Coordinates of C-alpha atoms in Angstrom, one line a residue:
M1 CA -35.0 -26.5 -17.0
G2 CA -33.9 -28.9 -14.1
E3 CA -32.2 -27.2 -11.1
A4 CA -28.2 -28.1 -10.6
P5 CA -27.8 -31.1 -8.4
H6 CA -26.5 -30.6 -4.6
I7 CA -22.8 -30.5 -4.9
K8 CA -20.2 -29.5 -2.7
D9 CA -17.2 -27.0 -3.6
F10 CA -13.7 -28.0 -3.8
A11 CA -10.4 -27.5 -2.0
V12 CA -7.4 -27.3 -4.5
V13 CA -4.1 -27.8 -2.6
L14 CA -0.9 -26.8 -4.3
G15 CA 1.7 -29.1 -3.0
G16 CA -0.6 -31.5 -1.4
S17 CA 1.4 -34.8 -1.1
Q18 CA 3.9 -33.8 1.9
G19 CA 4.2 -31.8 5.1
L20 CA 1.7 -29.0 5.9
G21 CA -0.1 -29.7 2.3
L22 CA -0.7 -33.2 3.2
A23 CA -1.9 -32.5 6.6
T24 CA -4.3 -29.9 5.4
V25 CA -5.8 -32.2 2.5
R26 CA -6.1 -34.8 5.3
K27 CA -8.0 -32.5 7.7
L28 CA -10.1 -30.9 4.8
L29 CA -11.3 -34.5 3.9
L30 CA -12.0 -35.3 7.6
E31 CA -14.4 -32.4 7.6
G32 CA -16.0 -33.3 4.6
V33 CA -14.3 -30.7 1.9
P34 CA -13.9 -32.3 -1.3
V35 CA -10.0 -32.0 -2.0
I36 CA -7.8 -31.8 -5.5
A37 CA -4.4 -32.3 -4.6
V38 CA -1.8 -31.0 -7.1
H39 CA 1.9 -32.2 -6.8
R40 CA 5.1 -32.7 -8.1
D41 CA 7.7 -35.1 -6.7
M42 CA 10.4 -37.5 -7.5
R43 CA 10.1 -41.1 -8.2
K44 CA 11.6 -42.2 -5.2
D45 CA 9.0 -40.3 -3.3
M46 CA 6.3 -41.5 -5.0
K47 CA 5.6 -44.9 -3.5
H48 CA 4.9 -43.7 0.3
I49 CA 3.0 -40.8 -1.5
A50 CA 0.9 -43.1 -3.3
V51 CA 0.1 -45.2 -0.1
D52 CA -0.6 -41.8 1.6
F53 CA -3.2 -41.1 -1.6
A54 CA -4.6 -44.4 -1.5
A55 CA -5.9 -44.4 1.9
L56 CA -7.5 -40.8 1.4
S57 CA -9.3 -42.1 -1.8
N58 CA -10.7 -44.8 0.5
G59 CA -13.0 -42.2 2.6
S60 CA -16.5 -40.9 1.6
T61 CA -15.4 -37.6 0.6
P62 CA -14.0 -37.0 -3.0
F63 CA -10.2 -36.7 -3.4
Y64 CA -8.4 -36.2 -6.5
A65 CA -4.6 -36.0 -7.0
I66 CA -2.9 -34.5 -9.9
H67 CA 0.7 -35.2 -10.5
K68 CA 2.1 -32.3 -12.7
D69 CA 4.0 -29.3 -12.5
A70 CA 1.9 -26.4 -11.0
I71 CA 5.1 -24.0 -11.7
Q72 CA 5.6 -24.1 -15.4
E73 CA 2.8 -22.6 -17.9
R74 CA 2.5 -26.1 -19.8
G75 CA 1.7 -27.8 -16.4
Q76 CA -0.6 -25.1 -15.3
V77 CA -2.4 -25.4 -18.5
E78 CA -2.8 -29.2 -18.2
I79 CA -3.5 -29.2 -14.5
L80 CA -6.3 -26.5 -15.1
Q81 CA -8.3 -28.7 -17.7
E82 CA -7.8 -31.6 -15.3
I83 CA -9.5 -29.5 -12.5
K84 CA -12.5 -28.5 -14.8
R85 CA -13.0 -31.9 -15.9
I86 CA -13.3 -32.8 -11.9
L87 CA -15.4 -30.0 -11.0
G88 CA -18.0 -30.7 -13.8
P89 CA -20.9 -27.9 -14.8
Y90 CA -21.7 -26.9 -11.4
A91 CA -18.8 -27.3 -8.5
K92 CA -16.5 -24.5 -7.8
V93 CA -13.3 -23.9 -6.0
R94 CA -14.1 -22.6 -2.5
L95 CA -10.4 -22.8 -1.1
L96 CA -7.0 -22.5 -2.6
V97 CA -4.1 -23.3 -0.4
H98 CA -0.6 -22.7 -1.8
S99 CA 2.0 -25.3 0.0
I100 CA 4.7 -25.7 -2.8
A101 CA 8.1 -26.1 -1.2
R102 CA 10.8 -25.9 -3.8
G103 CA 13.9 -23.8 -3.4
N104 CA 17.6 -23.6 -2.9
L105 CA 19.1 -23.7 0.5
K106 CA 22.4 -22.5 0.0
P107 CA 24.8 -19.8 1.9
M108 CA 25.6 -16.4 0.3
T109 CA 29.2 -17.0 1.2
S110 CA 31.4 -20.2 1.7
S111 CA 34.9 -20.7 2.7
S112 CA 35.0 -24.0 1.5
Q113 CA 33.8 -25.9 -1.7
I114 CA 30.2 -25.6 -0.8
P115 CA 27.9 -23.6 -3.5
T116 CA 26.8 -20.3 -2.7
L117 CA 23.4 -18.8 -3.8
S118 CA 23.2 -17.4 -7.3
E119 CA 20.9 -15.1 -9.1
V120 CA 19.4 -18.0 -10.7
D121 CA 18.8 -19.6 -7.2
F122 CA 16.8 -16.8 -6.1
K123 CA 14.7 -16.7 -9.2
I124 CA 13.9 -20.3 -9.1
T125 CA 12.6 -20.2 -5.5
G126 CA 10.9 -17.0 -5.8
E127 CA 8.7 -18.4 -9.0
A128 CA 8.1 -21.6 -6.9
M129 CA 7.2 -20.3 -3.6
A130 CA 5.8 -16.9 -4.4
Y131 CA 5.0 -16.0 -7.9
T132 CA 2.8 -19.0 -8.0
M133 CA 0.6 -17.8 -5.9
Y134 CA -0.7 -14.8 -7.9
S135 CA -0.5 -17.3 -11.1
W136 CA -3.1 -19.5 -9.5
V137 CA -5.4 -17.0 -8.1
K138 CA -5.3 -15.3 -11.6
L139 CA -6.0 -18.4 -13.6
L140 CA -8.8 -19.8 -11.3
F141 CA -10.6 -16.1 -11.3
R142 CA -9.8 -15.8 -15.1
E143 CA -11.6 -19.2 -15.7
G144 CA -14.6 -18.5 -13.6
L145 CA -13.8 -21.2 -11.2
F146 CA -13.9 -19.7 -7.8
S147 CA -16.9 -19.9 -5.7
S148 CA -18.7 -16.8 -4.7
N149 CA -16.6 -16.3 -1.6
P150 CA -13.3 -18.2 -1.9
R151 CA -10.3 -18.4 0.6
V152 CA -6.9 -18.2 -0.5
I153 CA -4.3 -19.4 2.0
A154 CA -0.6 -19.6 1.9
F155 CA 2.2 -20.8 4.1
T156 CA 5.0 -18.3 5.5
S157 CA 7.6 -18.7 8.1
E158 CA 9.6 -16.6 10.7
G159 CA 12.5 -16.5 7.9
S160 CA 10.6 -13.9 6.0
S161 CA 11.7 -11.3 8.5
R162 CA 14.7 -13.2 10.3
V163 CA 18.0 -14.6 9.5
I164 CA 18.5 -18.2 9.0
P165 CA 21.9 -19.5 7.9
G166 CA 21.5 -20.9 4.3
Y167 CA 17.8 -19.6 3.9
G168 CA 18.4 -16.5 1.8
A169 CA 16.6 -17.5 -1.4
V170 CA 13.6 -19.0 0.9
A171 CA 13.4 -16.0 3.0
A172 CA 13.1 -13.6 -0.2
A173 CA 10.5 -15.7 -1.4
K174 CA 8.6 -15.9 1.8
A175 CA 8.8 -12.0 2.0
A176 CA 7.4 -11.8 -1.4
L177 CA 4.8 -14.3 -0.9
E178 CA 3.4 -12.3 2.0
A179 CA 3.3 -9.0 0.0
I180 CA 1.8 -11.0 -2.7
V181 CA -1.0 -12.0 -0.2
R182 CA -1.5 -8.6 0.9
Q183 CA -1.9 -7.2 -2.6
I184 CA -4.3 -10.1 -3.6
A185 CA -6.5 -9.6 -0.2
V186 CA -7.1 -6.1 -1.5
E187 CA -7.3 -6.3 -5.2
F188 CA -9.9 -9.1 -5.1
A189 CA -11.7 -8.0 -2.2
P190 CA -14.7 -6.6 -4.1
Q191 CA -15.1 -10.0 -5.7
G192 CA -15.5 -11.7 -2.3
L193 CA -12.1 -13.3 -2.2
R194 CA -10.2 -13.6 0.9
A195 CA -6.5 -14.1 1.3
N196 CA -4.4 -14.7 4.2
A197 CA -1.0 -16.4 4.9
L198 CA -0.1 -18.4 7.9
Q199 CA 3.2 -18.2 9.7
A200 CA 3.9 -21.7 11.1
G201 CA 6.4 -22.2 13.8
V202 CA 9.1 -24.3 13.4
T203 CA 7.8 -27.5 12.2
P204 CA 9.9 -31.1 11.4
T205 CA 8.8 -31.7 8.1
D206 CA 11.1 -32.7 5.2
S207 CA 11.6 -29.3 3.9
M208 CA 12.5 -28.3 7.6
R209 CA 15.4 -30.9 7.6
R210 CA 16.5 -29.8 4.4
I211 CA 17.8 -26.4 6.2
P212 CA 21.6 -26.5 7.0
G213 CA 21.6 -26.7 10.8
S214 CA 18.2 -28.1 11.0
A215 CA 18.7 -30.4 13.9
E216 CA 20.1 -27.7 16.2
I217 CA 17.1 -25.3 15.2
L218 CA 14.4 -28.2 16.3
E219 CA 16.1 -29.0 19.4
H220 CA 16.5 -25.4 20.6
T221 CA 12.7 -24.3 19.3
A222 CA 11.2 -27.2 21.2
K223 CA 12.9 -25.8 24.4
R224 CA 11.9 -22.2 23.4
N225 CA 8.5 -22.7 22.7
P226 CA 6.3 -21.6 25.8
S227 CA 3.8 -24.5 24.9
G228 CA 6.5 -27.1 25.4
R229 CA 6.6 -28.6 21.9
L230 CA 7.4 -27.8 18.1
T231 CA 4.5 -27.0 15.6
R232 CA 3.0 -30.1 14.1
P233 CA 1.8 -30.0 10.4
E234 CA -1.6 -30.8 12.2
D235 CA -1.8 -27.7 14.0
I236 CA -1.5 -25.6 10.6
A237 CA -4.1 -27.6 8.8
D238 CA -6.6 -27.0 11.7
V239 CA -6.3 -23.2 11.1
V240 CA -6.5 -23.8 7.5
Y241 CA -9.9 -25.4 8.0
L242 CA -10.8 -22.4 10.5
L243 CA -10.0 -19.8 8.0
S244 CA -12.3 -21.7 5.4
R245 CA -15.2 -21.4 7.7
P246 CA -18.1 -18.6 7.0
E247 CA -17.4 -17.2 10.1
A248 CA -13.8 -16.1 9.1
A249 CA -15.1 -13.9 6.2
W250 CA -13.9 -10.7 7.6
I251 CA -10.4 -11.9 8.0
N252 CA -8.1 -10.5 5.0
G253 CA -4.5 -10.0 4.3
A254 CA -3.3 -11.3 7.6
I255 CA -0.1 -12.8 8.3
I256 CA -1.6 -15.0 11.1
K257 CA 1.4 -16.6 13.6
V258 CA 0.2 -20.4 14.2
D259 CA 3.1 -21.1 16.6
G260 CA 1.9 -21.8 20.2
G261 CA 3.6 -18.5 21.3
E262 CA 7.4 -19.4 19.8
S263 CA 7.9 -16.2 18.2
L264 CA 7.1 -14.3 21.6
C265 CA 10.2 -15.7 23.3

C-alpha cells in the first residue's frame, strides 16, 4: 500500500467573509495555511465579498468558500459534507475559528418607539454567537475531522463583563461563549484539543458600527488606548496565527486580551 501524499491540514473559519474572520483568512493564507471560509451573507454584500474571495483564490495556498448557514442543523449537515469533500481522504482540520457575528442590538428599555430586547432576541443571538461554537467542535470531533492537536479559537469582547448600551443580548452571548470555551478546553484536552478566546479591543468593523453610539465609542477609545490607536482586524488575525503554532500548545482555556493595553485604562 502506498503512503499518503504530503498534504497540509486546513483551517475552517466560521464567519470568514468580513471583519475579524476575513482578516484571519487573509493572514492564514499568507502563512501558507489552507482555509475553508464558511459564511452566510445578504445579497447586497455578496458583490464585494466575491471580489475579496476572488483575490484570495488567486494565491498559491488552497482557499475555499462555502456560502451556507452554519447555525441551523440543515446548513451544518450540508457544510459538513462540503468540508469532507474538500479535505479528501488525507487532510484534516487543524484550526477552527469561530467568528460568527449575528445578533440583536437593542436596549432593554426605551421611552420612544425603539424596539426593546425580547427573549427571542437573546435566544437567536446566543445560538449564533455562542452555542454554535460547541456545535461545530462536536461535529468535527464526531466525524473524526480534527487533526491530532487541533486549535479552536473564538472572538469575544469586553462587553462580556462590561455594560455597553444596546449590547445586552450580545453581551450575554459573549459571556456564554467564554464559558463554553473554558469547558471545551478542559473536556477535550485529553484528545489534544486546545481552545481559547481572544478579547479584541474596540475594532472598527461593520459589526461594531451597528452598535448604538458606536461613533462616540470609537472616538473615545482611540484616545483612551495607550497605544494611540484602535485595534485593527489584522491585530487579531496575527494572534490567531500565533495560537495555531506548535509553540502555543500549552495555552488552553484562556481569555486573551488583544487590545494594545486598552482595557487597562
